[in-house]
CSV table of C-alpha atoms in Angstrom, one decimal:
chain,number,residue,atom,x,y,z
A,1,MET,CA,-85.8,116.9,118.0
A,2,SER,CA,-84.0,116.9,114.6
A,3,ILE,CA,-82.2,120.4,115.1
A,4,VAL,CA,-81.0,119.5,118.7
A,5,LEU,CA,-80.5,116.2,118.7
A,6,PRO,CA,-79.7,114.5,115.1
A,7,TYR,CA,-79.0,111.3,116.1
A,8,PRO,CA,-80.8,110.4,119.9
A,9,LEU,CA,-79.0,106.7,119.2
A,10,LEU,CA,-75.5,108.1,118.6
A,11,THR,CA,-75.9,110.4,121.1
A,12,VAL,CA,-77.1,107.8,124.1
A,13,ALA,CA,-74.0,105.2,122.7
A,14,LEU,CA,-71.6,107.7,122.5
A,15,THR,CA,-72.4,109.0,126.4
A,16,VAL,CA,-72.2,105.0,127.4
A,17,MET,CA,-68.6,104.4,125.9
A,18,TRP,CA,-67.3,107.5,127.5
A,19,MET,CA,-68.8,106.8,130.9
A,20,SER,CA,-67.6,103.1,130.8
A,21,LEU,CA,-64.2,104.3,129.8
A,22,ASN,CA,-64.0,106.7,132.8
A,23,SER,CA,-66.6,106.0,136.0
A,24,PHE,CA,-69.9,106.4,136.2
A,25,SER,CA,-70.8,109.7,138.1
A,26,PHE,CA,-73.0,112.5,137.9
A,27,GLY,CA,-69.6,114.8,136.4
A,28,HIS,CA,-69.0,112.5,133.7
A,29,LEU,CA,-72.7,112.1,132.5
A,30,VAL,CA,-72.5,115.7,132.0
A,31,LEU,CA,-68.9,115.8,129.8
A,32,GLY,CA,-69.9,113.1,128.6
A,33,LEU,CA,-73.6,114.4,126.7
A,34,ALA,CA,-71.2,117.5,126.3
A,35,ILE,CA,-69.2,115.8,124.3
A,36,ALA,CA,-71.7,113.4,122.5
A,37,TRP,CA,-73.6,115.6,121.5
A,38,VAL,CA,-70.8,118.1,119.6
A,39,ALA,CA,-69.7,114.5,118.3
A,40,SER,CA,-73.3,114.0,116.4
A,41,ALA,CA,-73.5,117.3,115.5
A,42,ALA,CA,-70.1,117.2,113.6
A,43,MET,CA,-71.8,113.4,112.2
A,44,ALA,CA,-74.8,115.5,110.8
A,45,ALA,CA,-72.4,117.8,109.1
A,46,LEU,CA,-71.3,114.7,107.2
A,47,ARG,CA,-75.5,113.6,105.8
A,48,PRO,CA,-75.6,110.0,106.2
A,49,GLU,CA,-78.4,107.9,105.4
A,50,LYS,CA,-80.4,108.3,108.3
A,51,PRO,CA,-81.6,104.8,109.2
A,52,ARG,CA,-85.2,103.7,110.6
A,53,ILE,CA,-84.8,101.1,112.8
A,54,ARG,CA,-88.6,99.8,112.1
A,55,ARG,CA,-88.5,96.7,114.3
A,56,PRO,CA,-85.6,96.9,117.1
A,57,LEU,CA,-87.1,93.5,119.0
A,58,ALA,CA,-86.5,91.9,115.6
A,59,LEU,CA,-83.3,93.4,114.9
A,60,ILE,CA,-81.8,92.4,118.8
A,61,ARG,CA,-83.2,88.4,118.4
A,62,LEU,CA,-81.1,88.2,115.4
A,63,LEU,CA,-78.0,90.0,116.5
A,64,ALA,CA,-78.4,87.6,119.3
A,65,SER,CA,-78.8,84.6,117.1
A,66,VAL,CA,-76.1,85.2,115.0
A,67,ILE,CA,-73.5,86.1,117.6
A,68,PHE,CA,-74.5,83.2,120.0
A,69,ARG,CA,-75.7,80.6,117.3
A,70,ASP,CA,-74.1,81.1,114.1
A,71,ILE,CA,-70.8,82.3,114.6
A,72,VAL,CA,-70.1,79.7,117.4
A,73,LEU,CA,-71.3,76.9,115.1
A,74,SER,CA,-69.4,78.4,111.9
A,75,ASN,CA,-66.2,78.6,114.4
A,76,ILE,CA,-66.7,74.9,115.6
A,77,ALA,CA,-66.9,74.0,111.8
A,78,VAL,CA,-63.6,76.3,110.4
A,79,ALA,CA,-61.9,74.7,113.6
A,80,ARG,CA,-62.3,71.8,112.4
A,81,ILE,CA,-61.2,72.2,108.9
A,82,ILE,CA,-58.1,73.5,110.2
A,83,LEU,CA,-56.8,71.0,112.7
A,84,GLY,CA,-58.6,68.0,112.0
A,85,VAL,CA,-58.9,65.7,108.8
A,86,PRO,CA,-62.3,66.8,107.1
A,87,ARG,CA,-64.4,63.7,106.5
A,88,HIS,CA,-64.9,65.0,102.9
A,89,ALA,CA,-62.9,67.1,100.4
A,90,ARG,CA,-63.9,70.5,101.2
A,91,ARG,CA,-64.5,72.2,98.0
A,92,PRO,CA,-64.1,76.6,98.5
A,93,GLY,CA,-65.1,78.7,96.1
A,94,PHE,CA,-67.5,81.8,95.1
A,95,MET,CA,-71.3,82.4,94.9
A,96,THR,CA,-73.2,84.8,93.3
A,97,ILE,CA,-76.4,85.8,95.2
A,98,PRO,CA,-79.1,88.1,94.2
A,99,LEU,CA,-80.5,90.4,96.6
A,100,GLU,CA,-83.4,92.5,97.0
A,101,MET,CA,-82.8,94.9,100.0
A,102,THR,CA,-81.1,98.4,98.7
A,103,SER,CA,-81.2,99.9,102.1
A,104,GLN,CA,-77.5,101.0,102.8
A,105,THR,CA,-77.6,100.3,106.7
A,106,GLY,CA,-78.9,96.7,106.1
A,107,LEU,CA,-76.6,96.2,103.2
A,108,ALA,CA,-74.0,97.4,105.6
A,109,LEU,CA,-75.1,95.5,108.7
A,110,LEU,CA,-75.8,92.3,105.9
A,111,ALA,CA,-71.8,93.1,105.3
A,112,VAL,CA,-70.7,92.9,108.9
A,113,LEU,CA,-72.5,89.9,109.6
A,114,LEU,CA,-71.4,88.1,106.9
A,115,THR,CA,-67.7,88.5,107.1
A,116,GLY,CA,-68.0,88.1,110.8
A,117,THR,CA,-69.0,84.6,110.3
A,118,PRO,CA,-66.2,82.5,109.9
A,119,GLY,CA,-66.9,80.4,106.7
A,120,THR,CA,-68.0,83.1,104.5
A,121,SER,CA,-66.6,86.6,103.3
A,122,TRP,CA,-68.5,89.0,101.3
A,123,LEU,CA,-66.3,90.0,98.2
A,124,GLU,CA,-68.1,92.9,95.9
A,125,TYR,CA,-71.8,94.3,95.8
A,126,ASN,CA,-72.6,95.0,92.9
A,127,SER,CA,-75.8,98.0,93.4
A,128,ASN,CA,-76.7,98.2,89.3
A,129,GLU,CA,-77.6,94.4,89.1
A,130,GLY,CA,-78.5,94.1,93.1
A,131,THR,CA,-76.0,90.9,93.3
A,132,LEU,CA,-73.5,90.3,95.7
A,133,LEU,CA,-69.9,88.3,95.3
A,134,ILE,CA,-69.6,86.3,98.4
A,135,HIS,CA,-66.3,82.9,98.9
A,136,VAL,CA,-67.0,80.1,101.0
A,137,LEU,CA,-64.8,78.2,102.4
A,138,ASP,CA,-67.0,75.2,102.1
A,139,LEU,CA,-69.1,75.0,99.3
A,140,ASP,CA,-70.7,71.9,100.8
A,141,ASP,CA,-74.0,72.8,101.0
A,142,GLU,CA,-74.7,75.2,99.1
A,143,GLU,CA,-78.6,75.6,99.0
A,144,ALA,CA,-79.0,76.0,103.0
A,145,LEU,CA,-76.4,78.7,102.9
A,146,ARG,CA,-78.5,80.5,100.3
A,147,ASP,CA,-81.7,80.0,101.9
A,148,LEU,CA,-79.7,81.5,105.4
A,149,ILE,CA,-78.8,84.7,103.7
A,150,LYS,CA,-82.2,85.0,101.5
A,151,ASN,CA,-84.5,84.0,103.6
A,152,ARG,CA,-83.4,84.8,107.3
A,153,TYR,CA,-80.8,88.0,107.3
A,154,GLU,CA,-82.2,89.6,104.3
A,155,ARG,CA,-85.6,89.1,105.0
A,156,THR,CA,-85.1,90.5,108.6
A,157,LEU,CA,-82.8,93.4,107.7
A,158,MET,CA,-85.8,94.5,105.2
A,159,GLU,CA,-88.8,93.9,107.6
A,160,VAL,CA,-86.5,96.3,110.4
A,161,PHE,CA,-85.1,98.6,107.9
A,162,GLU,CA,-87.0,99.3,104.2
B,1,MET,CA,-52.7,88.2,140.0
B,2,THR,CA,-50.0,87.5,143.1
B,3,ASP,CA,-50.2,90.0,146.0
B,4,ALA,CA,-53.4,91.8,145.1
B,5,THR,CA,-55.8,88.5,145.5
B,6,PRO,CA,-55.1,86.6,147.8
B,7,ASP,CA,-58.2,84.9,147.4
B,8,LEU,CA,-60.1,83.7,145.0
B,9,PRO,CA,-63.4,81.6,144.6
B,10,LEU,CA,-62.4,78.7,142.7
B,11,TRP,CA,-65.2,79.3,140.3
B,12,THR,CA,-64.9,82.5,139.2
B,13,SER,CA,-60.3,80.5,138.4
B,14,LEU,CA,-62.1,78.2,136.4
B,15,MET,CA,-64.6,80.1,134.1
B,16,VAL,CA,-61.5,82.6,134.4
B,17,SER,CA,-59.4,80.1,132.4
B,18,PHE,CA,-62.1,78.4,130.3
B,19,PHE,CA,-62.8,81.4,128.4
B,20,LEU,CA,-59.5,82.5,128.4
B,21,LEU,CA,-58.3,79.3,127.2
B,22,VAL,CA,-60.8,78.9,124.3
B,23,GLY,CA,-60.2,82.7,123.4
B,24,ALA,CA,-56.6,81.9,122.6
B,25,GLY,CA,-57.0,78.5,121.3
B,26,LEU,CA,-59.4,79.9,118.7
B,27,THR,CA,-57.0,82.7,117.8
B,28,LEU,CA,-54.3,80.4,117.4
B,29,THR,CA,-56.5,78.0,115.3
B,30,GLY,CA,-57.3,81.0,113.1
B,31,SER,CA,-53.8,81.8,112.6
B,32,ILE,CA,-52.5,78.2,112.0
B,33,GLY,CA,-55.5,78.1,109.3
B,34,PHE,CA,-54.1,81.8,107.7
B,35,LEU,CA,-50.8,80.4,107.6
B,36,ARG,CA,-51.9,76.9,105.9
B,37,PHE,CA,-54.5,77.5,103.3
B,38,LYS,CA,-53.5,77.9,100.0
B,39,THR,CA,-55.2,80.4,98.2
B,40,PHE,CA,-55.9,84.4,99.5
B,41,TYR,CA,-59.3,84.0,99.6
B,42,GLU,CA,-59.5,80.8,101.2
B,43,ARG,CA,-57.1,82.7,103.9
B,44,LEU,CA,-59.5,85.3,104.7
B,45,HIS,CA,-61.5,83.4,106.6
B,46,ALA,CA,-59.2,82.5,109.1
B,47,PRO,CA,-58.5,85.5,110.9
B,48,THR,CA,-62.9,85.8,111.8
B,49,LEU,CA,-61.6,82.6,114.0
B,50,GLY,CA,-59.6,85.4,116.2
B,51,THR,CA,-61.2,88.4,115.6
B,52,SER,CA,-65.3,86.6,116.7
B,53,TRP,CA,-65.1,84.3,119.4
B,54,GLY,CA,-61.0,84.4,120.5
B,55,THR,CA,-61.8,87.8,120.7
B,56,GLY,CA,-65.0,87.2,122.5
B,57,GLY,CA,-63.5,84.9,125.1
B,58,ILE,CA,-60.4,86.5,126.5
B,59,VAL,CA,-62.9,89.8,126.7
B,60,MET,CA,-65.3,87.5,128.6
B,61,ALA,CA,-61.9,86.4,131.2
B,62,SER,CA,-61.1,89.9,131.1
B,63,MET,CA,-64.7,91.0,132.0
B,64,ILE,CA,-64.9,88.0,135.1
B,65,TYR,CA,-61.5,88.6,136.5
B,66,PHE,CA,-61.9,92.2,137.3
B,67,THR,CA,-65.6,92.1,138.2
B,68,VAL,CA,-64.4,89.9,141.1
B,69,THR,CA,-61.1,91.4,141.9
B,70,GLN,CA,-62.6,94.7,141.9
B,71,GLN,CA,-65.8,94.2,143.2
B,72,ARG,CA,-67.3,96.4,141.0
B,73,PRO,CA,-69.0,95.8,137.5
B,74,VAL,CA,-66.4,96.2,135.4
B,75,PHE,CA,-67.5,96.1,131.6
B,76,HIS,CA,-64.8,98.8,129.4
B,77,GLU,CA,-63.6,95.4,127.5
B,78,ILE,CA,-66.6,94.6,126.1
B,79,LEU,CA,-65.6,98.3,124.0
B,80,VAL,CA,-62.3,96.2,122.6
B,81,GLY,CA,-65.2,93.5,121.3
B,82,ILE,CA,-67.2,95.6,119.6
B,83,PHE,CA,-64.9,97.6,118.1
B,84,VAL,CA,-63.0,94.4,117.0
B,85,THR,CA,-66.3,93.3,115.7
B,86,VAL,CA,-67.4,96.5,113.6
B,87,THR,CA,-63.7,97.1,112.3
B,88,THR,CA,-62.8,93.8,111.2
B,89,PRO,CA,-65.5,93.2,108.2
B,90,VAL,CA,-64.5,96.5,106.8
B,91,THR,CA,-60.3,96.1,106.7
B,92,LEU,CA,-61.0,91.9,105.1
B,93,MET,CA,-64.1,93.8,102.8
B,94,LEU,CA,-61.6,96.6,101.4
B,95,LEU,CA,-58.4,94.2,101.3
B,96,ALA,CA,-60.8,91.4,98.9
B,97,ARG,CA,-62.2,93.8,97.1
B,98,ALA,CA,-58.0,95.0,96.4
B,99,ALA,CA,-57.3,91.6,95.7
B,100,LEU,CA,-60.5,91.2,93.3
B,101,HIS,CA,-59.2,94.3,91.7
B,102,ARG,CA,-55.3,93.0,91.2
B,103,ASP,CA,-56.4,89.8,90.2
B,104,ARG,CA,-58.9,91.0,87.4
B,105,SER,CA,-56.4,93.4,86.0
B,106,GLU,CA,-54.2,90.6,85.5
B,107,GLY,CA,-56.5,87.9,84.1
B,108,HIS,CA,-56.7,85.7,86.8
B,109,PRO,CA,-58.7,83.1,85.8
B,110,GLU,CA,-60.2,81.4,88.7
B,111,VAL,CA,-61.9,85.1,90.1
B,112,PRO,CA,-65.4,85.8,88.4
B,113,GLY,CA,-65.0,89.2,86.8
B,114,SER,CA,-67.3,91.8,87.4
B,115,SER,CA,-70.1,91.5,84.7
B,116,SER,CA,-69.0,94.9,82.3
B,117,LEU,CA,-65.6,93.1,81.9
B,118,THR,CA,-65.2,90.2,79.5
B,119,GLU,CA,-62.4,87.9,80.9
B,120,THR,CA,-59.2,86.6,79.1
B,121,PRO,CA,-57.4,84.1,80.2
B,122,GLU,CA,-54.6,84.9,80.6
B,123,THR,CA,-51.2,82.8,82.1
B,124,PHE,CA,-51.0,82.9,86.0
B,125,ILE,CA,-48.9,85.5,87.3
B,126,ASP,CA,-49.8,85.3,90.6
B,127,GLN,CA,-46.6,84.3,92.3
B,128,LYS,CA,-44.2,87.0,90.6
B,129,LYS,CA,-45.3,90.4,91.7
B,130,SER,CA,-45.4,91.1,95.1
C,1,MET,CA,-55.3,76.3,144.3
C,2,SER,CA,-57.2,78.5,142.7
C,3,LEU,CA,-54.3,80.6,142.0
C,4,VAL,CA,-52.3,77.9,140.4
C,5,ILE,CA,-55.2,76.9,137.5
C,6,LEU,CA,-55.0,81.1,137.0
C,7,SER,CA,-51.4,81.4,136.5
C,8,TRP,CA,-51.1,78.4,134.5
C,9,SER,CA,-54.0,78.9,131.9
C,10,VAL,CA,-52.7,82.5,131.7
C,11,THR,CA,-49.5,81.3,131.2
C,12,ILE,CA,-51.1,78.3,128.6
C,13,ALA,CA,-52.6,81.3,127.0
C,14,GLN,CA,-49.7,83.4,126.1
C,15,ILE,CA,-47.9,81.2,124.9
C,16,MET,CA,-51.0,80.2,122.6
C,17,LEU,CA,-51.1,83.8,121.4
C,18,ALA,CA,-48.0,84.3,120.6
C,19,LEU,CA,-47.6,81.2,118.6
C,20,ALA,CA,-50.3,82.7,116.9
C,21,MET,CA,-48.6,86.2,116.7
C,22,ALA,CA,-45.6,84.1,114.7
C,23,CYS,CA,-48.1,82.4,112.2
C,24,ALA,CA,-49.5,85.8,111.4
C,25,CYS,CA,-45.3,86.7,110.9
C,26,VAL,CA,-44.5,83.8,108.7
C,27,ARG,CA,-47.3,84.8,106.2
C,28,MET,CA,-46.6,88.3,106.4
C,29,PHE,CA,-43.0,87.6,105.1
C,30,ARG,CA,-43.5,84.8,103.1
C,31,GLY,CA,-46.4,86.9,100.8
C,32,PRO,CA,-47.1,86.1,98.2
C,33,ARG,CA,-49.0,88.9,97.3
C,34,ALA,CA,-49.3,92.6,99.0
C,35,GLN,CA,-52.6,91.7,100.1
C,36,ASP,CA,-51.3,88.4,101.9
C,37,ARG,CA,-48.7,91.0,103.7
C,38,VAL,CA,-51.6,93.3,104.8
C,39,MET,CA,-53.9,90.6,105.9
C,40,GLY,CA,-50.7,89.4,108.1
C,41,LEU,CA,-50.4,92.5,109.5
C,42,ASP,CA,-53.9,93.2,110.5
C,43,THR,CA,-53.9,89.5,111.7
C,44,LEU,CA,-50.7,90.3,113.8
C,45,TYR,CA,-51.8,93.7,115.7
C,46,ILE,CA,-55.0,91.7,117.0
C,47,ASN,CA,-53.0,88.8,118.6
C,48,SER,CA,-51.0,91.4,120.3
C,49,MET,CA,-54.5,93.0,121.2
C,50,LEU,CA,-55.1,90.1,123.2
C,51,LEU,CA,-51.6,89.1,124.2
C,52,LEU,CA,-51.8,92.6,126.0
C,53,LEU,CA,-55.5,92.0,127.5
C,54,THR,CA,-54.5,89.1,129.1
C,55,HIS,CA,-51.1,90.1,130.5
C,56,GLY,CA,-53.8,92.9,132.2
C,57,ILE,CA,-55.3,89.8,133.7
C,58,ARG,CA,-51.6,88.6,134.7
C,59,THR,CA,-50.8,91.4,136.6
C,60,GLY,CA,-54.0,92.5,137.4
C,61,THR,CA,-53.8,96.2,136.6
C,62,ALA,CA,-56.6,97.7,134.0
C,63,ILE,CA,-53.4,99.9,132.0
C,64,TYR,CA,-53.0,97.1,129.5
C,65,PHE,CA,-56.6,97.5,128.5
C,66,GLU,CA,-56.2,101.0,127.6
C,67,ALA,CA,-53.1,99.8,125.3
C,68,ALA,CA,-55.2,97.6,123.9
C,69,LEU,CA,-57.9,100.0,122.9
C,70,ILE,CA,-54.9,102.2,121.1
C,71,ILE,CA,-53.4,99.2,119.6
C,72,GLY,CA,-57.0,98.4,117.9
C,73,LEU,CA,-57.6,102.2,117.3
C,74,LEU,CA,-54.6,102.3,115.3
C,75,GLY,CA,-53.8,99.1,113.2
C,76,PHE,CA,-57.1,99.4,112.0
C,77,VAL,CA,-57.0,102.7,110.6
C,78,SER,CA,-53.2,101.4,109.1
C,79,SER,CA,-55.1,98.4,108.1
C,80,VAL,CA,-58.0,100.0,105.9
C,81,ALA,CA,-55.4,102.7,104.6
C,82,LEU,CA,-52.7,100.1,102.8
C,83,ALA,CA,-55.9,98.2,101.8
C,84,LYS,CA,-57.0,101.4,99.8
C,85,PHE,CA,-53.2,101.6,98.4
C,86,LEU,CA,-53.8,98.4,97.0
C,87,MET,CA,-56.8,99.0,95.0
C,88,ARG,CA,-56.1,102.6,93.8
C,89,GLY,CA,-52.3,103.5,94.2
C,90,GLU,CA,-53.5,106.3,96.7
C,91,VAL,CA,-54.6,106.8,100.3
C,92,ILE,CA,-56.9,109.9,100.1
C,93,GLU,CA,-58.7,110.3,96.7
């Protein structure tokens, strides 16, 4: 399994991508599988840290709730900051958050989630001390944001990847 | 749009219009914010409006339109959405780290220093160097 | 009726995206630092990619999708290379 097909998820994803770019026919399935197999063999030569997804359902639920709720809400909030007169004085600033997670895949996913959400952006992760530096557009509710990152994002990602 | 599709259902055109206008509006808002914000770190937040649901809206509109007009499920546009969602954080993180590095090496007073470096509060040299 | 609604909203969306590209261009010219210019370029190519997708809806052909995909790929690589250059002074270490 690990020699013939080192990254099954990557192979499936590449095949689906190939077929959706071309057409869903048997010939493209064979061609796409061949290309995906070569690509995942090349990926194995790079030897990245192999992620193990322990609870795929929890991961899917987290991603769906972030895409369809958190990002929508923060889109609205940032659009109001840009266009309208804010109800209170906006206070942008830096924020340091201690992280317990050490899994590289989990950290990468956390970076994508935080930067993809308008209003927070990931600046720097210090792997020696395990602290994360982020910049926040409106530091109005600092405790709620810290709670969101620590208790929802980090906890779920740690359950999934560690 | 003119001769290829003689009859488009009303709900399709309403949905496509809605998603198009939401996506384009969010992208425009993000770019206006990108122009208006004062510091680099605030400007870092503005383009993500366009790359999250700005792109999402336009991709949804395109998917609905081509699915109805070609009468088969068309969803290859979602690849653009996934691609933009995955790549934008990489670009922004690298840019943010580059900006932090440059600001720290110039001793910018407002940027939090890295833990090993002791900060030297120097004069503001922001506007001179480009 | 439905075609009129669609053509008007596509036109409005294209105008909005063109304005967004203009904003990114102004920021790219004004700077003030190199990282602002790189981020302006990044925003500019994403906006132009969205404009191409919208143009695909206007003409009803799927060929613009592939152009948009290529713009996305090349723009990402160029932005990352420029950001690396800003950080270290060289692209490949």
